[in-house]
XYZ file of C-alpha atoms in Angstrom:
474
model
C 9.861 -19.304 50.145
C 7.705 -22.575 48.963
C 4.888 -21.074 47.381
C 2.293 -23.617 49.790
C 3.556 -20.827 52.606
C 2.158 -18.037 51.670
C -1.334 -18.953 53.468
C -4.981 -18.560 53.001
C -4.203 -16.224 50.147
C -2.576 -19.220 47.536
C -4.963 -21.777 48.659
C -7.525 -19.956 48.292
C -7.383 -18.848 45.193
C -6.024 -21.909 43.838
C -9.582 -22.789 41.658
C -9.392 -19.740 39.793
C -5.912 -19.834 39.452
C -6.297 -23.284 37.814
C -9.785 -21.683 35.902
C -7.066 -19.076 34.250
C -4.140 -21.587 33.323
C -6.974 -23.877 31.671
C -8.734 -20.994 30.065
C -5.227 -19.849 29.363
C -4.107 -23.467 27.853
C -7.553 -23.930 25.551
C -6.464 -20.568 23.960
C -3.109 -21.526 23.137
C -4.806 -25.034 21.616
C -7.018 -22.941 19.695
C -4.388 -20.728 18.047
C -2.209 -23.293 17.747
C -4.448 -25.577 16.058
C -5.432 -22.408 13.461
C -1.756 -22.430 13.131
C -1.328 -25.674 11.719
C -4.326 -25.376 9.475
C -2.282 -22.275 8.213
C 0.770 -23.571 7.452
C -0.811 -26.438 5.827
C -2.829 -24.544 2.757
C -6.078 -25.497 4.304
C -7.188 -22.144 6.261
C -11.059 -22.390 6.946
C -12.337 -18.530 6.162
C -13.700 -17.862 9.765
C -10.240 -18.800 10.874
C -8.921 -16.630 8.190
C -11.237 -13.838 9.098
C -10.376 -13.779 13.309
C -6.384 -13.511 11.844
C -6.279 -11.141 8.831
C -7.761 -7.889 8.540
C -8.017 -7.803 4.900
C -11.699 -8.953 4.674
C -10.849 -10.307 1.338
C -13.286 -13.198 0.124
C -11.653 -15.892 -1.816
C -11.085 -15.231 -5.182
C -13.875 -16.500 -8.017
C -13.338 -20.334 -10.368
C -12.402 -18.220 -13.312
C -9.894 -15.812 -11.496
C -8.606 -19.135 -9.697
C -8.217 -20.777 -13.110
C -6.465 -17.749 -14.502
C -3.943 -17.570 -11.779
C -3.019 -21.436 -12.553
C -1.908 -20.612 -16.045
C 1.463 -19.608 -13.652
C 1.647 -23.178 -12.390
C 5.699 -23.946 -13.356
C 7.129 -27.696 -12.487
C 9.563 -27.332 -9.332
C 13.039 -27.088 -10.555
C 14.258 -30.502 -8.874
C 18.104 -29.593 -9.913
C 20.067 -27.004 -8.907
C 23.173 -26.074 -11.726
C 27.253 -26.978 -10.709
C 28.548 -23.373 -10.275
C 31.566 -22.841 -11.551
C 34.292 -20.973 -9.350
C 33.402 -17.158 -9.775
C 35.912 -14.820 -10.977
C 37.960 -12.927 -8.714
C 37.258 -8.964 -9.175
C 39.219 -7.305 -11.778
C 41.799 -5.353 -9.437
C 42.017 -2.138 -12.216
C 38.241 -1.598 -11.411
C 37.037 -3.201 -8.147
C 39.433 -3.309 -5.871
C 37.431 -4.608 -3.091
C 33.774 -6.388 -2.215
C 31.971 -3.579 -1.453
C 32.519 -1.851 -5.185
C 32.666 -5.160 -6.807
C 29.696 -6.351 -8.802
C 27.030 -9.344 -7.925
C 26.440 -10.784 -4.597
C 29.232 -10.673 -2.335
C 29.666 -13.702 0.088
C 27.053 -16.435 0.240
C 25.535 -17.589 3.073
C 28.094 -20.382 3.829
C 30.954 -19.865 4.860
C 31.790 -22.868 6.881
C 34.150 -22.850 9.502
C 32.758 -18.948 10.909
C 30.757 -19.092 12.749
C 29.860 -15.494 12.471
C 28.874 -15.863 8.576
C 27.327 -19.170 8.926
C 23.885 -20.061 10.725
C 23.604 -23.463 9.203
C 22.602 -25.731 12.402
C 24.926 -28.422 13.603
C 23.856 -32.254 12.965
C 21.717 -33.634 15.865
C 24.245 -36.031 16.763
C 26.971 -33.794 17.890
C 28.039 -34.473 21.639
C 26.538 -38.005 21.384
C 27.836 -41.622 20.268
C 24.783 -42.258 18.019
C 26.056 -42.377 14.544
C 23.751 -39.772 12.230
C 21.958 -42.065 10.111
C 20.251 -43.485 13.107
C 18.119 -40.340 14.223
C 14.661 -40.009 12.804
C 13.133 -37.662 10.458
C 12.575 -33.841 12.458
C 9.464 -32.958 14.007
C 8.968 -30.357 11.303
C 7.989 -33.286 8.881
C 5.141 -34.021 11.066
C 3.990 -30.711 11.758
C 5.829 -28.163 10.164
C 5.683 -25.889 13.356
C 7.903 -28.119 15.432
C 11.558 -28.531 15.204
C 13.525 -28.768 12.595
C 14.374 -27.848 8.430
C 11.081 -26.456 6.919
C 11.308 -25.536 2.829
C 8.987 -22.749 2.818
C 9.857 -21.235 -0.850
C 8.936 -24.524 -2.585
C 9.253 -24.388 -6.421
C 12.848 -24.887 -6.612
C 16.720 -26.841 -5.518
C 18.195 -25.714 -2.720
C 22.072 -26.541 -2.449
C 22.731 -26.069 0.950
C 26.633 -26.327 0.877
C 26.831 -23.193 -1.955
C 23.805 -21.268 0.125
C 21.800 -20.790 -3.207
C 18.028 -21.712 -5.152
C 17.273 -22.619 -8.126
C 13.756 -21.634 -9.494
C 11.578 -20.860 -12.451
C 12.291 -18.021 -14.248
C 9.205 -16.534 -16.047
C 9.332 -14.465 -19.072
C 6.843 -11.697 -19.394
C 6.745 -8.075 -20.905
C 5.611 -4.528 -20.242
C 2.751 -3.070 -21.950
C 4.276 0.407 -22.050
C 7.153 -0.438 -23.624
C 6.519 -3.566 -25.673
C 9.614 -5.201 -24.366
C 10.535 -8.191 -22.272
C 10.723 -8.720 -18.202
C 12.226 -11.252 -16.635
C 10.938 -12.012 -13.329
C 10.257 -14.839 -10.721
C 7.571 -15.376 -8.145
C 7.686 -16.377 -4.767
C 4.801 -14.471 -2.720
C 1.410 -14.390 -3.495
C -1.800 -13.018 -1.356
C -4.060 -16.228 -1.952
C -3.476 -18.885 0.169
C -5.197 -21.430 -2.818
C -2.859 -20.297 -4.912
C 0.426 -20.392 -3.112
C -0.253 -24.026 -2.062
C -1.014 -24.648 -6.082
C 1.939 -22.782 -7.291
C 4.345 -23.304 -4.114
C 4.903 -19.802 -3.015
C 4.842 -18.475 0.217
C 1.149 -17.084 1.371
C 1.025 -13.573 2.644
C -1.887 -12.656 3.351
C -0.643 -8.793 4.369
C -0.001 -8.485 0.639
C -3.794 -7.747 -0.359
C -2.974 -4.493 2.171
C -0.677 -3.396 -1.064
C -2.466 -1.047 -2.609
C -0.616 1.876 -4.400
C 3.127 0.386 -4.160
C 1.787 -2.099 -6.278
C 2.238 -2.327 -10.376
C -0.353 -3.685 -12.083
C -0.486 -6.116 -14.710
C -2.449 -9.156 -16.642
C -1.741 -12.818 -16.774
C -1.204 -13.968 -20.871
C -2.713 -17.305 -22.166
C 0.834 -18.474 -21.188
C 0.898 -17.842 -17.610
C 2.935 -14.624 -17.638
C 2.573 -11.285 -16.849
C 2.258 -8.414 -19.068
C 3.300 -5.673 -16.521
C 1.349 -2.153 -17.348
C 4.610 -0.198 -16.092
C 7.673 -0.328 -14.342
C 11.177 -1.163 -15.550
C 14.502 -2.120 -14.821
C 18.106 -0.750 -15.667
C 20.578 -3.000 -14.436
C 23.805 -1.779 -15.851
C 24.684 0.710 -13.422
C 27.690 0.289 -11.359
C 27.140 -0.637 -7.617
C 29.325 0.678 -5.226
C 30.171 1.743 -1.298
C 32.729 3.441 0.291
C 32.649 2.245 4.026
C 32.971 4.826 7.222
C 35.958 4.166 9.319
C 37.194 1.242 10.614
C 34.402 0.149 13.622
C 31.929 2.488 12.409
C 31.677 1.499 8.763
C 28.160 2.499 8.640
C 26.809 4.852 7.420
C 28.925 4.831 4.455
C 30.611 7.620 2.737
C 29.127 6.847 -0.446
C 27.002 4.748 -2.280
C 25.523 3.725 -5.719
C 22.864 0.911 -5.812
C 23.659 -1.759 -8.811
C 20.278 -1.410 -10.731
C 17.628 0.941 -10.224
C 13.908 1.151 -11.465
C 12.008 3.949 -12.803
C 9.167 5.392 -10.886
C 7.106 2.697 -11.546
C 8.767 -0.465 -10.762
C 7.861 -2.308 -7.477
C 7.788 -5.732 -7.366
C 4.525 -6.309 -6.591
C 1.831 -6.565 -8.612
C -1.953 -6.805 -8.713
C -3.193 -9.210 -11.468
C -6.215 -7.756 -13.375
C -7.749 -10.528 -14.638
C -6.739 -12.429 -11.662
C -9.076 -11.430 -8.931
C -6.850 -8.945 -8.036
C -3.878 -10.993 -6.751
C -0.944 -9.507 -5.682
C 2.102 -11.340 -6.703
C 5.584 -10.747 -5.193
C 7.675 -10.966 -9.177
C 10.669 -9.477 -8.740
C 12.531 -8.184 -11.814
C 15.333 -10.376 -13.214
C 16.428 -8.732 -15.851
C 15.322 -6.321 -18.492
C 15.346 -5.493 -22.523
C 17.612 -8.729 -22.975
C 17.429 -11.841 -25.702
C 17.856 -14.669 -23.737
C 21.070 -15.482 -25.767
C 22.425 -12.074 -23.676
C 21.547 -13.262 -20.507
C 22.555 -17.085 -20.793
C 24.848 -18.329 -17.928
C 23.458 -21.170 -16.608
C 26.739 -22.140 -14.794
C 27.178 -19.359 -13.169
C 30.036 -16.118 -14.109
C 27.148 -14.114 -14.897
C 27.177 -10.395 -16.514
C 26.023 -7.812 -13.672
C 25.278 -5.313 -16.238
C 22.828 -7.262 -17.577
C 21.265 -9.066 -14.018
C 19.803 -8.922 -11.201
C 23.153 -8.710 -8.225
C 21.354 -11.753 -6.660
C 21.604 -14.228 -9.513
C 24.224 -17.248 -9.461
C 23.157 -18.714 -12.446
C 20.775 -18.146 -14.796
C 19.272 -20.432 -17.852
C 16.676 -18.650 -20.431
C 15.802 -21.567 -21.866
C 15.648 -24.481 -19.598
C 13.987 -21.055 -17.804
C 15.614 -21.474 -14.145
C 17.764 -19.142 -12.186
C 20.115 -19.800 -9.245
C 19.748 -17.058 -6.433
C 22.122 -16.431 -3.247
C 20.630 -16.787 0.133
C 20.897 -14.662 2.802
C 21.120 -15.665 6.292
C 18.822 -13.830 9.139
C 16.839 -15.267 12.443
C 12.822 -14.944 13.161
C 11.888 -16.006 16.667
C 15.355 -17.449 17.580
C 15.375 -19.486 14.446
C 17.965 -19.484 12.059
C 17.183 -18.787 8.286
C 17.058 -18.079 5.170
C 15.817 -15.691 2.605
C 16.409 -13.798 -0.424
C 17.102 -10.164 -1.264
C 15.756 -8.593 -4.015
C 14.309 -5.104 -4.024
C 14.309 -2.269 -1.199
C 12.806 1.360 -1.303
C 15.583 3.643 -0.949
C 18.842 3.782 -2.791
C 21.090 3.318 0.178
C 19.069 -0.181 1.246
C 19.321 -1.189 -2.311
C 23.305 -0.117 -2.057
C 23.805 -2.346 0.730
C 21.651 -5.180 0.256
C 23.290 -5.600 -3.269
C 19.670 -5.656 -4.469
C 17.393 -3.253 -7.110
C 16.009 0.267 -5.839
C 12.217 0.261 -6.412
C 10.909 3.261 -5.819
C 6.990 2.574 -6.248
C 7.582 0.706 -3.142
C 8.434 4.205 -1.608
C 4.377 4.001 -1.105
C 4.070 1.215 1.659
C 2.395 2.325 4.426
C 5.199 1.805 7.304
C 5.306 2.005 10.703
C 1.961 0.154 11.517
C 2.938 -3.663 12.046
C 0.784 -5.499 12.718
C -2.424 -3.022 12.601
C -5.419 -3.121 10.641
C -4.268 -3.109 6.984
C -1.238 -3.641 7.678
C 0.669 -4.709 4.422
C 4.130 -5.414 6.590
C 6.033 -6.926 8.841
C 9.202 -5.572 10.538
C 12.690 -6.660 10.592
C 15.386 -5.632 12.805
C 18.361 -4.682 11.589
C 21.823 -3.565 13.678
C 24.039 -0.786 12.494
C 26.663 -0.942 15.287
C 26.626 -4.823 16.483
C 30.129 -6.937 16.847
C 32.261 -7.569 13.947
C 34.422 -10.238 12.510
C 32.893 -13.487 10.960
C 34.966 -15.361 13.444
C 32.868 -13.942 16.176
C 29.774 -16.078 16.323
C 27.971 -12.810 17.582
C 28.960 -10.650 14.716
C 25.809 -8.886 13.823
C 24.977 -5.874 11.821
C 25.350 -3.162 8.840
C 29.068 -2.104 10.409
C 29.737 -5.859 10.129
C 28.166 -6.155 6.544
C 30.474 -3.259 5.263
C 33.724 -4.280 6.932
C 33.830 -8.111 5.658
C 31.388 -8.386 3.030
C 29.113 -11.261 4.547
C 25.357 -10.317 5.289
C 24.507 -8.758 8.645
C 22.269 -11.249 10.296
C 19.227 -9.246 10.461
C 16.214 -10.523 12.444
C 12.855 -11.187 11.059
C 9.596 -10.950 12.694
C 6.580 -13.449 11.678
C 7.702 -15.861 9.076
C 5.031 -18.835 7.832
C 5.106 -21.507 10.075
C 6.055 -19.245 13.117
C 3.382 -16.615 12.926
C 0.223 -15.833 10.943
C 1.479 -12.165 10.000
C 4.360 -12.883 7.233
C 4.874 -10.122 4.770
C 7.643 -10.222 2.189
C 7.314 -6.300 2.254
C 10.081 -5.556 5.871
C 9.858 -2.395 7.562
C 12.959 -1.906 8.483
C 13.465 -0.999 11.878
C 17.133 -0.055 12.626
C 18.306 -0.361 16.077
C 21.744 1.308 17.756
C 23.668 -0.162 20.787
C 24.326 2.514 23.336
C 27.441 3.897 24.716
C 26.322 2.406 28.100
C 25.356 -0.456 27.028
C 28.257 -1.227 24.803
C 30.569 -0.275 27.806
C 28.448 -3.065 29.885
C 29.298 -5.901 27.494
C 25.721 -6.150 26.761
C 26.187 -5.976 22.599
C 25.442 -9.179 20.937
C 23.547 -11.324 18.527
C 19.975 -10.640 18.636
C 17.818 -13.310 17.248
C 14.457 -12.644 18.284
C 11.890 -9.884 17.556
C 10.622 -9.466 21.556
C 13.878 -9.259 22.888
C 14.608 -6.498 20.563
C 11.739 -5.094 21.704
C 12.368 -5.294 25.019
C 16.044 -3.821 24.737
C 14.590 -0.868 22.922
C 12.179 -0.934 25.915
C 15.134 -0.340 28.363
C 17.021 1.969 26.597
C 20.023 -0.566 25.861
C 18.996 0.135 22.119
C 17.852 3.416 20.306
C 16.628 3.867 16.273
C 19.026 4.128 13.494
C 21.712 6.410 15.439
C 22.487 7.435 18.875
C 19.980 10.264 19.211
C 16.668 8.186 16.926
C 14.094 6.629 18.654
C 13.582 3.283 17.856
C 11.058 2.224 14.958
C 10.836 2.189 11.543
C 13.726 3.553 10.089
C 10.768 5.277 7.040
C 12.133 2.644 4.298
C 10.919 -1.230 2.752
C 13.385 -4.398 1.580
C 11.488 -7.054 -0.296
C 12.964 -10.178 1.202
C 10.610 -13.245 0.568
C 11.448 -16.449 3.214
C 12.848 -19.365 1.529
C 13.652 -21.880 4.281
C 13.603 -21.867 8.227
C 16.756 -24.167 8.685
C 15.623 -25.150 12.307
């Protein structure tokens, strides 16, 4: 039926019908326009102040000029990996007990393990080199590639970054931290040092270290340390239900007060996202800057790593936030199993984020979506999940919420909300890729998902990854 028949009722109302869409339209201007101030660097405070609930005021000239001491020049290289060793069959017989990484996040030609967007010229007769920059150099909320993480190389056909590495120590034991830095909760400073603004982070309060910047621009941590010669290893479920696994053993594991975070003292209080590297180690230990690193010694994530032209190479991870494809590094979670899977460090200081409150008032994270049953096989472009993760060895695809650029609420600190297809629904065909936050949301909403296993609600599964954004691809 043409909308024009429904009578008096339509037309007459068709003023305030108009009054809402415009009232409706100036709102979306207004946030929009905030938005692009945001992802910018240049955030007026009242803007800041309708958007955040930290209530934070900026941070003083002197804390400002301490925090700048951290300024590194972006690494505009990234190192020619050499082909990795194949696992030593007497010890680690397969990916999931081997050492490192795992898979990278190409793996061209699967399209299940690969979310790196076709050129714009496919279907068309228009050679490449004639289409324009994106939209996303305009205005980085439009279409297209957006570097978000920007102190370092990306090589987009290995899936890797190359950034500073920073040398630091902790005051409670005397001896040196690695580390790198790639959050921070000032939105001054993350434009001056290219990290990613969170603005959540100042919500850290007790899962935060705490530490001091030196006259060199590092950090002596107070506490918190790093052992990263333990073995990692899994031992999958069956075959089509490989998670939860049998058995697991995260890779390195911190004492009780690591957490990657960090409030900066003579800072202002800054919170820094600075991830440990590695631990207790000469740099003359820890020198591969082409790449066939020692795990014992390591963080699982690094490809390369050079102490004295101070860079290291880290694998990407590929994920989706609001459709999007992209990616982001893994580098610390809360609970032994994430850390097990996500071939990353178990933290357990960040055991004290406050979960389960997205999005509230002190908030200090944001939730990401993670399958446990979804379609396998890296040949199936809507292979999803940790089943997935544990059969083939490639990264499960999780979904993000807000990421910068997208959304005003990015947090490096993930909640991670595990989500479980139903018999009925699995039975219906309706399991697939799920790329966006509100349509997980809304499948929770009509029972075609539950939480972490048949019988859990849906919501936070009660444990954090650290995963800071390093480039929306699209």
């Amino acid at each position: 039926m043409n909308i024009m028949d429904r009578g008096p009722l339509v037309r007459g109302s068709r003023e305030s019908v108009c009054a809402t869409r415009l009232k409706f339209f100036a709102q979306r201007v207004t946030i929009f326009a905030l938005s692009s101030l945001t992802v910018s660097g240049f955030v007026a405070p009242l803007a800041m102040a309708q958007f955040t609930s930290t209530g934070k005021q900026p941070i003083s000239s002197e804390a400002l000029a301490t925090n700048l001491r951290a300024k590194r020049a972006a690494v505009k290289q990234a190192p020619r990996l050499e082909p990795r060793f194949e696992a030593d069959s007497s010890t680690s017989s397969t990916f999931n007990s081997a050492q490192g990484f795992g898979a990278l996040a190409r793996d061209q030609g699967h399209p299940g393990c690969d979310l790196f967007p076709a050129p714009a010229n496919i279907g068309t007769n228009v050679d490449l080199s004639y289409f324009g920059p994106p939209p996303s150099t305009v205005n980085q909320s439009l279409v297209g590639p957006v570097q978000l993480l920007d102190t370092g190389q990306l090589d987009s056909i290995n899936g890797t970054i190359t950034i500073p590495l920073y040398k630091g120590s902790v005051k409670s034991t005397g001896k040196t931290a690695w580390y790198i830095l790639t959050d921070v909760s000032d939105p001054g400073i993350a434009a001056e040092l290219g990290l990613n603004f969170s603005a959540k982070m100042n919500n850290i309060t007790t899962a935060a270290r705490t530490g001091n910047l030196g006259p060199d621009g590092n950090i002596i941590f107070d506490k918190g340390t790093v052992n990263f010669a333990p073995e990692r290893n899994i031992v999958p479920g069956p075959e089509g239900a490989e998670f939860p696994p049998k058995s697991f053993a995260p890779g390195e594991i911190g004492d009780a007060n690591y957490s990657p975070f960090v409030r900066i003292a003579n800072g202002g209080g800054v919170v820094y996202n600075a991830s440990m590297i590695a631990y207790d180690e000469d740099a003359s230990q820890i020198n591969f800057p082409n790449g066939n690193v020692d795990y014992t010694k390591v963080h699982d994530a690094v490809q390369a790593i050079d102490p004295y032209g101070m860079t290291v190479t880290l694998a990407l991870v590929n994920g989706f936030s609001f459709g999007r494809p992209v990616w982001y590094i893994s580098m610390d979670a809360s609970i032994p199993l994430a850390a097990a899977i996500e071939h990353n460090t178990y933290a357990p200081l960040m055991g004290k984020l406050l979960l389960g409150n997205d999005d509230s008032a002190g908030s200090p994270i944001e939730r990401i979506f993670i399958a446990t049953n979804g379609t396998e096989g890296c040949d199936n472009p809507q292979r999803q999940g940790l089943s997935a993760d544990l059969n083939d060895g490639h990264r499960p695809n999780n979904t993000l919420g807000g990421i910068p650029t997208l959304a005003l609420d990015y947090s490096p600190a993930w909640d991670a909300n595990l989500y479980t297809w139903t018999e009925e629904a699995i039975s219906k065909g309706y399991r697939q890729q799920l790329r966006e936050e509100f349509q997980i949301l809304t499948y929770a909403q009509d029972g075609l998902i539950t939480g972490a296993s048949a019988t859990a609600p849906f919501g936070s599964a009660g444990f954090s990854i650290n995963c800071p954004i390093v480039q929306r691809l699209d």
